[in-house]
CSV table of C-alpha atoms and ligand atoms in Angstrom, one decimal:
chain,number,residue,atom,x,y,z
A,32,MET,CA,10.2,-20.7,-27.0
A,33,GLN,CA,13.6,-19.3,-25.9
A,34,HIS,CA,12.9,-16.8,-23.3
A,35,ILE,CA,9.7,-15.4,-21.7
A,36,LEU,CA,9.8,-11.5,-21.6
A,37,THR,CA,6.5,-10.3,-22.4
A,38,ALA,CA,2.9,-11.9,-22.1
A,39,SER,CA,2.8,-10.4,-26.0
A,40,GLN,CA,4.5,-12.9,-27.2
A,41,PHE,CA,2.2,-15.7,-26.9
A,42,ASP,CA,-0.7,-16.7,-29.1
A,43,ARG,CA,-3.6,-18.7,-28.2
A,44,SER,CA,-1.9,-22.0,-29.5
A,45,SER,CA,0.9,-21.6,-27.4
A,46,VAL,CA,-1.0,-20.7,-24.5
A,47,GLU,CA,-3.0,-23.7,-24.8
A,48,GLU,CA,0.0,-26.0,-25.0
A,49,ILE,CA,1.6,-24.9,-21.8
A,50,PHE,CA,-2.0,-25.2,-20.1
A,51,LYS,CA,-2.2,-28.5,-21.3
A,52,LEU,CA,0.7,-29.5,-19.9
A,53,ALA,CA,0.2,-27.7,-16.8
A,54,ASP,CA,-3.2,-29.9,-16.4
A,55,THR,CA,-1.0,-33.2,-16.5
A,56,LEU,CA,1.5,-31.9,-14.1
A,57,GLU,CA,-0.9,-30.6,-11.2
A,58,GLY,CA,0.0,-32.1,-8.0
A,59,LYS,CA,2.5,-34.5,-9.5
A,60,ARG,CA,6.4,-34.9,-9.3
A,61,ASN,CA,8.7,-35.9,-11.9
A,62,GLU,CA,12.2,-36.5,-12.4
A,63,SER,CA,12.4,-34.6,-15.8
A,64,LEU,CA,14.6,-31.9,-15.0
A,65,LYS,CA,17.2,-34.0,-12.8
A,66,GLY,CA,20.6,-32.3,-13.3
A,67,LYS,CA,19.3,-29.2,-14.4
A,68,ILE,CA,19.7,-26.0,-12.1
A,69,LEU,CA,17.4,-22.9,-12.1
A,70,ALA,CA,18.9,-19.8,-10.6
A,71,THR,CA,16.3,-17.4,-9.0
A,72,LEU,CA,17.8,-13.7,-9.4
A,73,PHE,CA,15.5,-11.7,-7.5
A,74,TYR,CA,16.4,-7.6,-7.3
A,75,GLU,CA,13.0,-7.0,-5.7
A,76,PRO,CA,11.1,-8.7,-2.8
A,77,SER,CA,8.8,-11.5,-3.6
A,78,THR,CA,7.0,-14.5,-1.8
A,79,ARG,CA,5.0,-16.6,-4.3
A,80,THR,CA,6.8,-15.8,-7.5
A,81,ARG,CA,10.2,-17.1,-6.2
A,82,LEU,CA,9.1,-19.8,-4.1
A,83,SER,CA,6.6,-21.3,-6.6
A,84,PHE,CA,9.3,-21.1,-9.4
A,85,GLU,CA,11.7,-22.8,-6.9
A,86,SER,CA,8.9,-25.3,-5.7
A,87,ALA,CA,8.0,-26.2,-9.4
A,88,MET,CA,11.8,-26.9,-10.1
A,89,TYR,CA,12.3,-29.3,-7.2
A,90,ARG,CA,8.9,-31.0,-8.4
A,91,LEU,CA,10.7,-31.8,-11.7
A,92,GLY,CA,13.7,-33.2,-10.1
A,93,GLY,CA,16.0,-30.3,-10.7
A,94,GLU,CA,17.9,-28.0,-8.4
A,95,VAL,CA,17.6,-24.4,-7.3
A,96,ILE,CA,20.5,-21.3,-6.4
A,97,SER,CA,19.2,-18.5,-5.6
A,98,SER,CA,19.9,-14.7,-4.7
A,99,GLU,CA,16.9,-13.9,-3.3
A,100,ASN,CA,18.1,-10.3,-2.5
A,101,ALA,CA,20.1,-9.5,-5.4
A,102,ARG,CA,20.0,-5.6,-5.0
A,103,ASP,CA,21.6,-5.8,-1.5
A,104,ASN,CA,23.4,-9.1,-1.8
A,105,SER,CA,24.6,-9.6,-5.1
A,106,SER,CA,27.6,-7.8,-6.7
A,107,ALA,CA,25.1,-5.2,-7.8
A,108,ILE,CA,25.6,-3.2,-4.6
A,109,LYS,CA,29.6,-3.1,-5.7
A,110,GLY,CA,28.2,-1.6,-9.1
A,111,GLU,CA,28.1,-4.6,-11.2
A,112,THR,CA,25.8,-4.4,-14.4
A,113,LEU,CA,22.8,-6.4,-14.8
A,114,GLU,CA,24.3,-7.5,-18.0
A,115,ASP,CA,27.7,-8.7,-16.3
A,116,THR,CA,25.9,-10.7,-13.5
A,117,VAL,CA,23.7,-12.4,-16.2
A,118,ARG,CA,26.9,-13.3,-18.0
A,119,ILE,CA,28.2,-14.9,-15.0
A,120,VAL,CA,25.0,-16.6,-13.6
A,121,ASP,CA,24.2,-18.2,-16.9
A,122,ASP,CA,27.4,-20.5,-16.5
A,123,TYR,CA,26.0,-21.6,-13.0
A,124,ALA,CA,22.5,-22.5,-14.5
A,125,ASP,CA,20.3,-23.9,-17.0
A,126,VAL,CA,17.8,-21.1,-16.7
A,127,ILE,CA,17.6,-18.1,-14.8
A,128,ALA,CA,14.0,-16.6,-13.4
A,129,LEU,CA,14.7,-12.6,-13.0
A,130,ARG,CA,13.0,-10.1,-10.9
A,131,HIS,CA,14.1,-6.6,-11.3
A,132,PRO,CA,12.5,-3.1,-10.8
A,133,GLU,CA,13.2,-1.8,-14.2
A,134,ALA,CA,11.4,-1.7,-17.6
A,135,GLY,CA,12.9,-3.9,-20.2
A,136,ALA,CA,15.5,-5.6,-17.8
A,137,ALA,CA,14.4,-8.9,-18.9
A,138,THR,CA,14.9,-8.1,-22.2
A,139,ARG,CA,18.3,-6.7,-21.4
A,140,ALA,CA,19.0,-9.9,-19.6
A,141,ALA,CA,18.2,-12.0,-22.4
A,142,GLY,CA,20.4,-10.3,-25.0
A,143,VAL,CA,23.6,-11.3,-23.3
A,144,SER,CA,22.3,-14.8,-21.7
A,145,ALA,CA,23.2,-18.1,-22.9
A,146,VAL,CA,20.3,-19.6,-21.2
A,147,PRO,CA,16.7,-19.0,-20.9
A,148,ILE,CA,15.6,-15.9,-19.2
A,149,LEU,CA,12.1,-16.1,-17.5
A,150,ASN,CA,10.7,-12.8,-16.5
A,151,ALA,CA,9.5,-13.0,-13.2
A,152,GLY,CA,8.3,-9.5,-12.8
A,153,ASP,CA,10.3,-6.5,-14.4
A,154,GLY,CA,9.2,-2.6,-14.5
A,155,GLY,CA,7.1,-3.4,-17.5
A,156,GLU,CA,5.6,-7.0,-17.6
A,157,HIS,CA,5.0,-10.1,-15.4
A,158,PRO,CA,4.4,-12.4,-17.9
A,159,THR,CA,4.2,-15.6,-16.1
A,160,GLN,CA,1.8,-14.2,-13.5
A,161,ALA,CA,-0.2,-13.7,-16.6
A,162,LEU,CA,-0.4,-16.7,-17.7
A,163,LEU,CA,-1.3,-18.5,-14.3
A,164,ASP,CA,-3.9,-15.7,-13.9
A,165,LEU,CA,-5.5,-16.9,-17.4
A,166,TYR,CA,-5.2,-20.5,-16.2
A,167,THR,CA,-6.9,-19.5,-13.2
A,168,ILE,CA,-9.6,-18.2,-14.9
A,169,ARG,CA,-10.0,-21.1,-17.5
A,170,ARG,CA,-10.5,-23.5,-14.4
A,171,GLU,CA,-12.3,-21.3,-12.3
A,172,LEU,CA,-14.5,-19.7,-14.5
A,173,GLY,CA,-14.6,-22.6,-16.9
A,174,LYS,CA,-13.6,-20.7,-20.3
A,175,ALA,CA,-11.2,-18.2,-21.4
A,176,ASP,CA,-13.2,-16.4,-24.1
A,177,ASP,CA,-16.4,-14.5,-24.2
A,178,PHE,CA,-16.4,-13.0,-20.5
A,179,HIS,CA,-16.0,-9.5,-19.0
A,180,ILE,CA,-13.3,-8.7,-16.8
A,181,THR,CA,-13.2,-5.7,-14.5
A,182,PHE,CA,-9.7,-4.5,-13.3
A,183,VAL,CA,-9.6,-2.4,-10.2
A,184,GLY,CA,-7.4,-0.1,-8.3
A,185,ASN,CA,-3.8,0.7,-9.4
A,186,LEU,CA,-3.9,0.3,-13.3
A,187,ALA,CA,-1.0,2.6,-13.8
A,188,TYR,CA,1.6,0.9,-11.8
A,189,TYR,CA,0.9,-2.6,-11.8
A,190,ARG,CA,2.5,-5.0,-14.0
A,191,THR,CA,0.6,-8.1,-13.6
A,192,ALA,CA,-2.9,-6.1,-14.8
A,193,ARG,CA,-1.0,-4.7,-17.8
A,194,SER,CA,0.5,-8.4,-18.6
A,195,LEU,CA,-3.1,-10.0,-18.2
A,196,ALA,CA,-4.8,-7.5,-20.3
A,197,LEU,CA,-2.3,-7.9,-23.1
A,198,LEU,CA,-2.6,-11.9,-23.1
A,199,LEU,CA,-6.3,-11.7,-23.0
A,200,GLY,CA,-6.2,-9.7,-26.0
A,201,ARG,CA,-5.5,-12.9,-27.8
A,202,TYR,CA,-8.9,-14.4,-26.8
A,203,GLN,CA,-12.2,-13.9,-28.5
A,204,GLY,CA,-15.1,-11.9,-27.2
A,205,VAL,CA,-13.1,-10.5,-24.2
A,206,THR,CA,-14.7,-7.3,-22.9
A,207,MET,CA,-12.9,-5.1,-20.1
A,208,SER,CA,-13.8,-2.5,-17.6
A,209,PHE,CA,-10.9,-0.6,-16.0
A,210,VAL,CA,-12.3,1.1,-12.5
A,211,SER,CA,-9.8,3.3,-11.1
A,212,ALA,CA,-9.3,7.1,-9.9
A,213,PRO,CA,-7.8,9.3,-12.8
A,214,GLU,CA,-4.4,9.2,-11.2
A,215,LEU,CA,-4.1,5.5,-11.5
A,216,LYS,CA,-5.5,4.8,-15.0
A,217,MET,CA,-4.4,2.1,-17.4
A,218,ASN,CA,-1.3,3.5,-19.3
A,219,GLU,CA,-2.3,4.7,-23.0
A,220,GLY,CA,0.4,2.0,-24.6
A,221,THR,CA,-1.5,-0.9,-23.2
A,222,LYS,CA,-4.8,0.6,-24.0
A,223,ARG,CA,-3.7,1.0,-27.9
A,224,ALA,CA,-2.6,-2.6,-27.7
A,225,LEU,CA,-5.9,-3.6,-26.8
A,226,GLN,CA,-7.9,-1.3,-29.1
A,227,GLU,CA,-5.6,-2.7,-32.0
A,228,ALA,CA,-6.6,-6.3,-30.7
A,229,ARG,CA,-10.2,-5.2,-31.0
A,230,VAL,CA,-11.0,-5.6,-27.1
A,231,ALA,CA,-13.5,-3.6,-26.2
A,232,ILE,CA,-12.4,-1.3,-23.0
A,233,ASP,CA,-14.3,1.1,-20.9
A,234,GLU,CA,-13.0,3.3,-18.1
A,235,THR,CA,-15.0,4.0,-15.1
A,236,GLU,CA,-14.8,5.2,-11.4
A,237,ASP,CA,-18.1,3.5,-10.6
A,238,ILE,CA,-16.8,0.1,-9.0
A,239,GLU,CA,-20.5,-0.9,-7.9
A,240,SER,CA,-21.7,-1.4,-11.6
A,241,ALA,CA,-18.4,-2.5,-12.8
A,242,MET,CA,-18.3,-5.6,-10.3
A,243,LYS,CA,-21.9,-6.1,-10.8
A,244,ALA,CA,-21.2,-6.7,-14.4
A,245,ALA,CA,-18.0,-8.8,-14.3
A,246,ASP,CA,-17.5,-12.4,-14.9
A,247,VAL,CA,-14.0,-11.7,-13.3
A,248,VAL,CA,-12.8,-9.0,-11.0
A,249,TYR,CA,-9.3,-8.4,-10.8
A,250,GLN,CA,-8.2,-6.7,-7.7
A,251,THR,CA,-4.8,-5.0,-7.5
A,252,ARG,CA,-2.4,-3.6,-4.7
A,253,ILE,CA,-2.2,0.2,-3.9
A,254,ALA,CA,1.7,-0.6,-4.0
A,255,LYS,CA,3.3,2.5,-1.9
A,256,GLU,CA,6.7,1.6,-3.6
A,257,TRP,CA,5.6,2.0,-7.1
A,258,ILE,CA,3.5,4.8,-6.9
A,259,PRO,CA,5.9,7.7,-7.5
A,260,ASP,CA,3.7,10.5,-5.8
A,261,GLN,CA,3.3,9.4,-2.1
A,262,ALA,CA,0.5,11.9,-1.8
A,263,VAL,CA,-1.5,9.9,-4.6
A,264,TYR,CA,-1.1,6.8,-2.7
A,265,GLU,CA,-2.1,8.2,0.6
A,266,LYS,CA,-5.4,9.6,-0.9
A,267,LEU,CA,-5.9,6.6,-2.9
A,268,LYS,CA,-4.6,3.5,-0.8
A,269,THR,CA,-8.3,2.5,0.7
A,270,LYS,CA,-10.6,3.9,-2.2
A,271,TYR,CA,-11.5,0.6,-3.9
A,272,ALA,CA,-11.1,-1.7,-0.9
A,273,MET,CA,-13.6,-4.4,-1.2
A,274,THR,CA,-16.0,-5.6,1.8
A,275,ARG,CA,-17.9,-8.6,1.8
A,276,GLU,CA,-21.0,-6.7,1.1
A,277,MET,CA,-19.6,-5.5,-2.3
A,278,VAL,CA,-18.4,-9.1,-3.3
A,279,ASP,CA,-21.8,-10.2,-2.6
A,280,THR,CA,-23.1,-8.2,-5.1
A,281,MET,CA,-21.2,-10.2,-8.1
A,282,LYS,CA,-22.9,-12.3,-10.2
A,283,LYS,CA,-23.3,-16.1,-9.7
A,284,GLY,CA,-20.0,-18.0,-10.7
A,285,ALA,CA,-18.2,-14.7,-11.2
A,286,ILE,CA,-14.9,-14.8,-9.6
A,287,LEU,CA,-12.6,-12.5,-7.7
A,288,MET,CA,-8.8,-12.6,-8.4
A,289,HIS,CA,-6.0,-10.7,-6.8
A,290,PRO,CA,-2.2,-11.8,-7.6
A,291,LEU,CA,-1.4,-11.2,-3.7
A,292,PRO,CA,-0.2,-9.7,-1.6
A,293,ARG,CA,-2.9,-7.9,-0.5
A,294,VAL,CA,-2.8,-4.9,1.8
A,295,GLY,CA,-6.3,-4.1,2.9
A,296,GLU,CA,-7.7,-4.3,-0.7
A,297,ILE,CA,-9.9,-7.4,0.0
A,298,SER,CA,-11.2,-7.5,3.6
A,299,PRO,CA,-10.2,-11.0,5.3
A,300,ASP,CA,-14.1,-11.8,5.6
A,301,VAL,CA,-14.4,-12.3,1.7
A,302,ASP,CA,-12.1,-15.2,2.0
A,303,SER,CA,-14.9,-17.4,2.6
A,304,SER,CA,-16.9,-16.2,-0.1
A,305,PRO,CA,-17.5,-18.6,-3.3
A,306,HIS,CA,-16.3,-15.8,-5.6
A,307,ALA,CA,-12.8,-15.5,-4.0
A,308,VAL,CA,-10.4,-17.6,-5.9
A,309,TYR,CA,-7.0,-15.5,-5.2
A,310,PHE,CA,-5.5,-18.5,-2.9
A,311,LYS,CA,-6.3,-21.1,-5.7
A,312,GLN,CA,-4.6,-18.7,-8.1
A,313,ALA,CA,-1.7,-18.5,-6.2
A,314,ALA,CA,-1.4,-22.3,-5.9
A,315,TYR,CA,-1.7,-22.6,-9.8
A,316,GLY,CA,1.3,-20.7,-9.8
A,317,VAL,CA,3.6,-23.9,-9.0
A,318,THR,CA,1.5,-25.9,-11.9
A,319,VAL,CA,1.8,-23.4,-14.6
A,320,ARG,CA,5.7,-22.8,-13.8
A,321,MET,CA,6.3,-26.6,-13.8
A,322,ALA,CA,4.8,-26.1,-17.3
A,323,LEU,CA,6.9,-23.4,-18.2
A,324,LEU,CA,10.2,-24.9,-16.9
A,325,THR,CA,9.4,-28.2,-18.9
A,326,MET,CA,9.1,-26.4,-22.0
A,327,LEU,CA,12.0,-24.2,-21.8
A,328,ILE,CA,14.5,-26.7,-20.5
A,329,GLY,CA,12.9,-30.1,-20.4
B,200,LIG,C1,2.8,-8.9,-7.9
B,200,LIG,C2,4.0,-8.4,-8.4
B,200,LIG,O1,5.1,-8.5,-7.7
B,200,LIG,O2,4.2,-7.7,-9.6
B,200,LIG,N1,2.8,-10.0,-7.0
B,200,LIG,C3,2.9,-11.4,-7.5
B,200,LIG,O3,3.9,-11.7,-8.3
B,200,LIG,N2,2.1,-12.2,-7.2
B,200,LIG,C4,1.8,-8.0,-7.3
B,200,LIG,C5,2.0,-7.2,-6.1
B,200,LIG,O4,3.5,-7.1,-5.6
B,200,LIG,O5,1.1,-6.4,-5.7
């Protein structure tokens, strides 16, 4: 494994290897990355992804340098290209976690970088989130095959849903429902990839039935900054918001996930529901990123 750029680069056995390592690292600290430096180069806002990468690095004995607002505070504001910035930062660090708004940015960075690039969310994908999402499913549902997942809300402009769907295409017997308004449907490219992987998918606007049928419900953010047409955002921002009453109709043992941040898509009184696992999901981010850093530069 040289770079982590897309969820499609993983097969089942590489995922299992990452998860096995993650299981051994949970809640622990070691010195295996002592003397190594992680650079977090973030051209878009982040709380969980950046801080969990940084926490993971410190827990492995490594150190961190960070440009947390690289869009405004790095030389990007002076007009430096991403490629030039990466060519510089790769001399300062042993691994780079990059967040960038453009699709393909992580692949461009990998093309010039002398050190591993971790795609921490670009305009296309968010593969490390997909891994921690699947890790959450494996831990909280107890299996990663033979289940039904319902993705809800903003499926058109949402990298985590896209990457998780692609990753799940590697597993057996996963069926998917996509619940969204017509303006926010899952893109054709992702659906085609899923069909090629023989995943059974259905698209619906009927959230009630899709929630009742699911083993996993994956809620998303109606992201104001990613939806190009603000009229669409205004019209749909609360359309699939989940109340406690809706969540109470989920099957026994089913789990409700959200990569977070939420901005009203899940009412706070859902937090105490046994179905709600989104805070645990965020916590697993540290464990899974510890495993990824160990495998890349350990
Ligand atoms: C997501 C992202 O940035 O893609 N958050 C995350 O990484 N946990 C989702 C979002 O911002 O809504």
